[in-house]
Amino acid sequence: FSWQYSHAKHHSKTNHLMDGETHNPNSKKDVEDAGYVTLAKAVGEEAFAGFQLVAHLLLGWPLYLLINASGARRLYNGKPIDSTLDHFRPGSDLFPPGWGTRIALSSLGVALAVAALV
């Protein structure tokens, strides 16, 4: 259910700089401050593309799920985010009121799937 909410929001707000659920681009200054421009020039375009791929899949996606890294900059009600959001806690402000039971069931399902794999 957590995916149901965030994925629907992702598609309804795609390319919105404040409300888009994932892949919200950084400002040019943020990119420069993080050293991406310097790194891209140092390693070349192909190597930098490989770095970006690995960084997004191995770091970015899990960090988005756990702490809302690269996620929306505002809550569902338009208020600024002032807490850590995630896809697993029923009380996470990522979800509107009334979604707690669904999020708990979703997290239980994820835990059971991981347990079955281990």
CSV table of C-alpha atoms in Angstrom, one decimal:
chain,number,residue,atom,x,y,z
A,1,PHE,CA,0.0,0.0,0.0
A,2,SER,CA,2.9,2.4,0.6
A,3,TRP,CA,3.8,1.9,-3.1
A,4,GLN,CA,0.2,2.4,-4.1
A,5,TYR,CA,0.3,5.9,-2.6
A,6,SER,CA,3.8,7.1,-3.5
A,7,HIS,CA,3.7,5.6,-7.0
A,8,ALA,CA,0.3,7.3,-7.8
A,9,LYS,CA,1.7,10.5,-6.5
A,10,HIS,CA,4.9,10.0,-8.6
A,11,HIS,CA,2.8,9.7,-11.8
A,12,SER,CA,0.5,12.6,-10.9
A,13,LYS,CA,3.3,15.0,-10.1
A,14,THR,CA,6.0,13.9,-12.5
A,15,ASN,CA,8.5,16.7,-13.3
A,16,HIS,CA,7.0,18.9,-10.6
A,17,LEU,CA,10.0,20.4,-8.8
A,18,MET,CA,8.4,20.6,-5.4
A,19,ASP,CA,5.8,17.9,-5.3
A,20,GLY,CA,7.2,15.2,-7.6
A,21,GLU,CA,7.7,12.0,-5.5
A,22,THR,CA,11.1,10.9,-7.0
A,23,HIS,CA,13.9,12.1,-9.1
A,24,ASN,CA,13.6,15.8,-8.2
A,25,PRO,CA,16.5,17.4,-9.8
A,26,ASN,CA,19.0,19.4,-7.8
A,27,SER,CA,19.7,23.0,-8.6
A,28,LYS,CA,22.8,23.8,-10.7
A,29,LYS,CA,24.5,25.1,-7.5
A,30,ASP,CA,23.7,21.9,-5.6
A,31,VAL,CA,25.2,19.8,-8.4
A,32,GLU,CA,28.3,22.0,-8.5
A,33,ASP,CA,28.6,22.0,-4.7
A,34,ALA,CA,28.4,18.2,-4.6
A,35,GLY,CA,31.4,18.0,-7.0
A,36,TYR,CA,29.5,16.2,-9.8
A,37,VAL,CA,30.8,18.6,-12.5
A,38,THR,CA,34.4,18.1,-11.3
A,39,LEU,CA,34.0,14.3,-11.1
A,40,ALA,CA,32.4,14.1,-14.6
A,41,LYS,CA,35.2,16.1,-16.1
A,42,ALA,CA,37.9,14.0,-14.3
A,43,VAL,CA,36.6,10.6,-15.2
A,44,GLY,CA,34.8,11.2,-18.5
A,45,GLU,CA,31.3,11.0,-19.7
A,46,GLU,CA,31.0,7.2,-19.9
A,47,ALA,CA,32.6,6.5,-16.5
A,48,PHE,CA,30.4,9.2,-14.9
A,49,ALA,CA,27.3,7.6,-16.5
A,50,GLY,CA,28.3,4.3,-14.9
A,51,PHE,CA,28.9,6.0,-11.6
A,52,GLN,CA,25.4,7.6,-11.7
A,53,LEU,CA,23.8,4.3,-12.6
A,54,VAL,CA,25.4,2.5,-9.6
A,55,ALA,CA,24.8,5.4,-7.3
A,56,HIS,CA,21.1,5.6,-8.2
A,57,LEU,CA,20.4,1.8,-8.0
A,58,LEU,CA,22.6,0.9,-5.0
A,59,LEU,CA,22.3,4.1,-3.0
A,60,GLY,CA,19.6,6.4,-4.3
A,61,TRP,CA,16.6,4.0,-4.4
A,62,PRO,CA,17.2,2.5,-0.9
A,63,LEU,CA,17.9,6.0,0.5
A,64,TYR,CA,14.7,7.2,-1.0
A,65,LEU,CA,12.7,4.4,0.6
A,66,LEU,CA,14.4,4.8,4.0
A,67,ILE,CA,14.8,8.6,4.4
A,68,ASN,CA,13.0,10.1,1.3
A,69,ALA,CA,16.3,11.2,-0.3
A,70,SER,CA,15.5,12.8,-3.6
A,71,GLY,CA,11.8,12.7,-2.8
A,72,ALA,CA,9.2,15.4,-2.7
A,73,ARG,CA,10.1,18.7,-1.0
A,74,ARG,CA,6.5,19.2,0.3
A,75,LEU,CA,4.1,16.9,2.1
A,76,TYR,CA,0.7,15.8,0.5
A,77,ASN,CA,-0.9,18.9,2.2
A,78,GLY,CA,1.6,21.4,0.7
A,79,LYS,CA,3.5,21.9,4.0
A,80,PRO,CA,7.3,21.8,3.9
A,81,ILE,CA,8.9,18.6,5.1
A,82,ASP,CA,10.3,19.0,8.6
A,83,SER,CA,10.8,15.3,9.6
A,84,THR,CA,12.4,12.2,8.2
A,85,LEU,CA,10.0,10.4,5.9
A,86,ASP,CA,10.1,6.7,4.9
A,87,HIS,CA,7.9,4.0,3.2
A,88,PHE,CA,7.8,1.7,6.2
A,89,ARG,CA,6.6,3.4,9.4
A,90,PRO,CA,2.8,3.7,9.7
A,91,GLY,CA,3.2,7.1,11.3
A,92,SER,CA,5.5,8.5,8.6
A,93,ASP,CA,4.3,12.0,7.4
A,94,LEU,CA,4.8,10.8,3.9
A,95,PHE,CA,1.3,9.4,4.0
A,96,PRO,CA,-2.0,11.2,4.7
A,97,PRO,CA,-4.0,10.4,7.9
A,98,GLY,CA,-5.9,7.1,7.7
A,99,TRP,CA,-3.2,5.2,5.9
A,100,GLY,CA,-1.4,3.8,9.0
A,101,THR,CA,-3.0,0.3,8.9
A,102,ARG,CA,-2.3,-0.1,5.2
A,103,ILE,CA,1.3,1.0,5.7
A,104,ALA,CA,1.7,-1.5,8.6
A,105,LEU,CA,0.4,-4.3,6.4
A,106,SER,CA,2.7,-3.3,3.5
A,107,SER,CA,5.7,-3.2,5.8
A,108,LEU,CA,4.7,-6.6,7.3
A,109,GLY,CA,4.5,-8.0,3.7
A,110,VAL,CA,8.0,-6.6,2.9
A,111,ALA,CA,9.4,-8.1,6.2
A,112,LEU,CA,7.8,-11.5,5.4
A,113,ALA,CA,9.2,-11.5,1.8
A,114,VAL,CA,12.7,-10.7,3.1
A,115,ALA,CA,12.4,-13.4,5.8
A,116,ALA,CA,11.4,-15.9,3.1
A,117,LEU,CA,14.5,-15.0,1.1
A,118,VAL,CA,16.9,-15.4,4.1
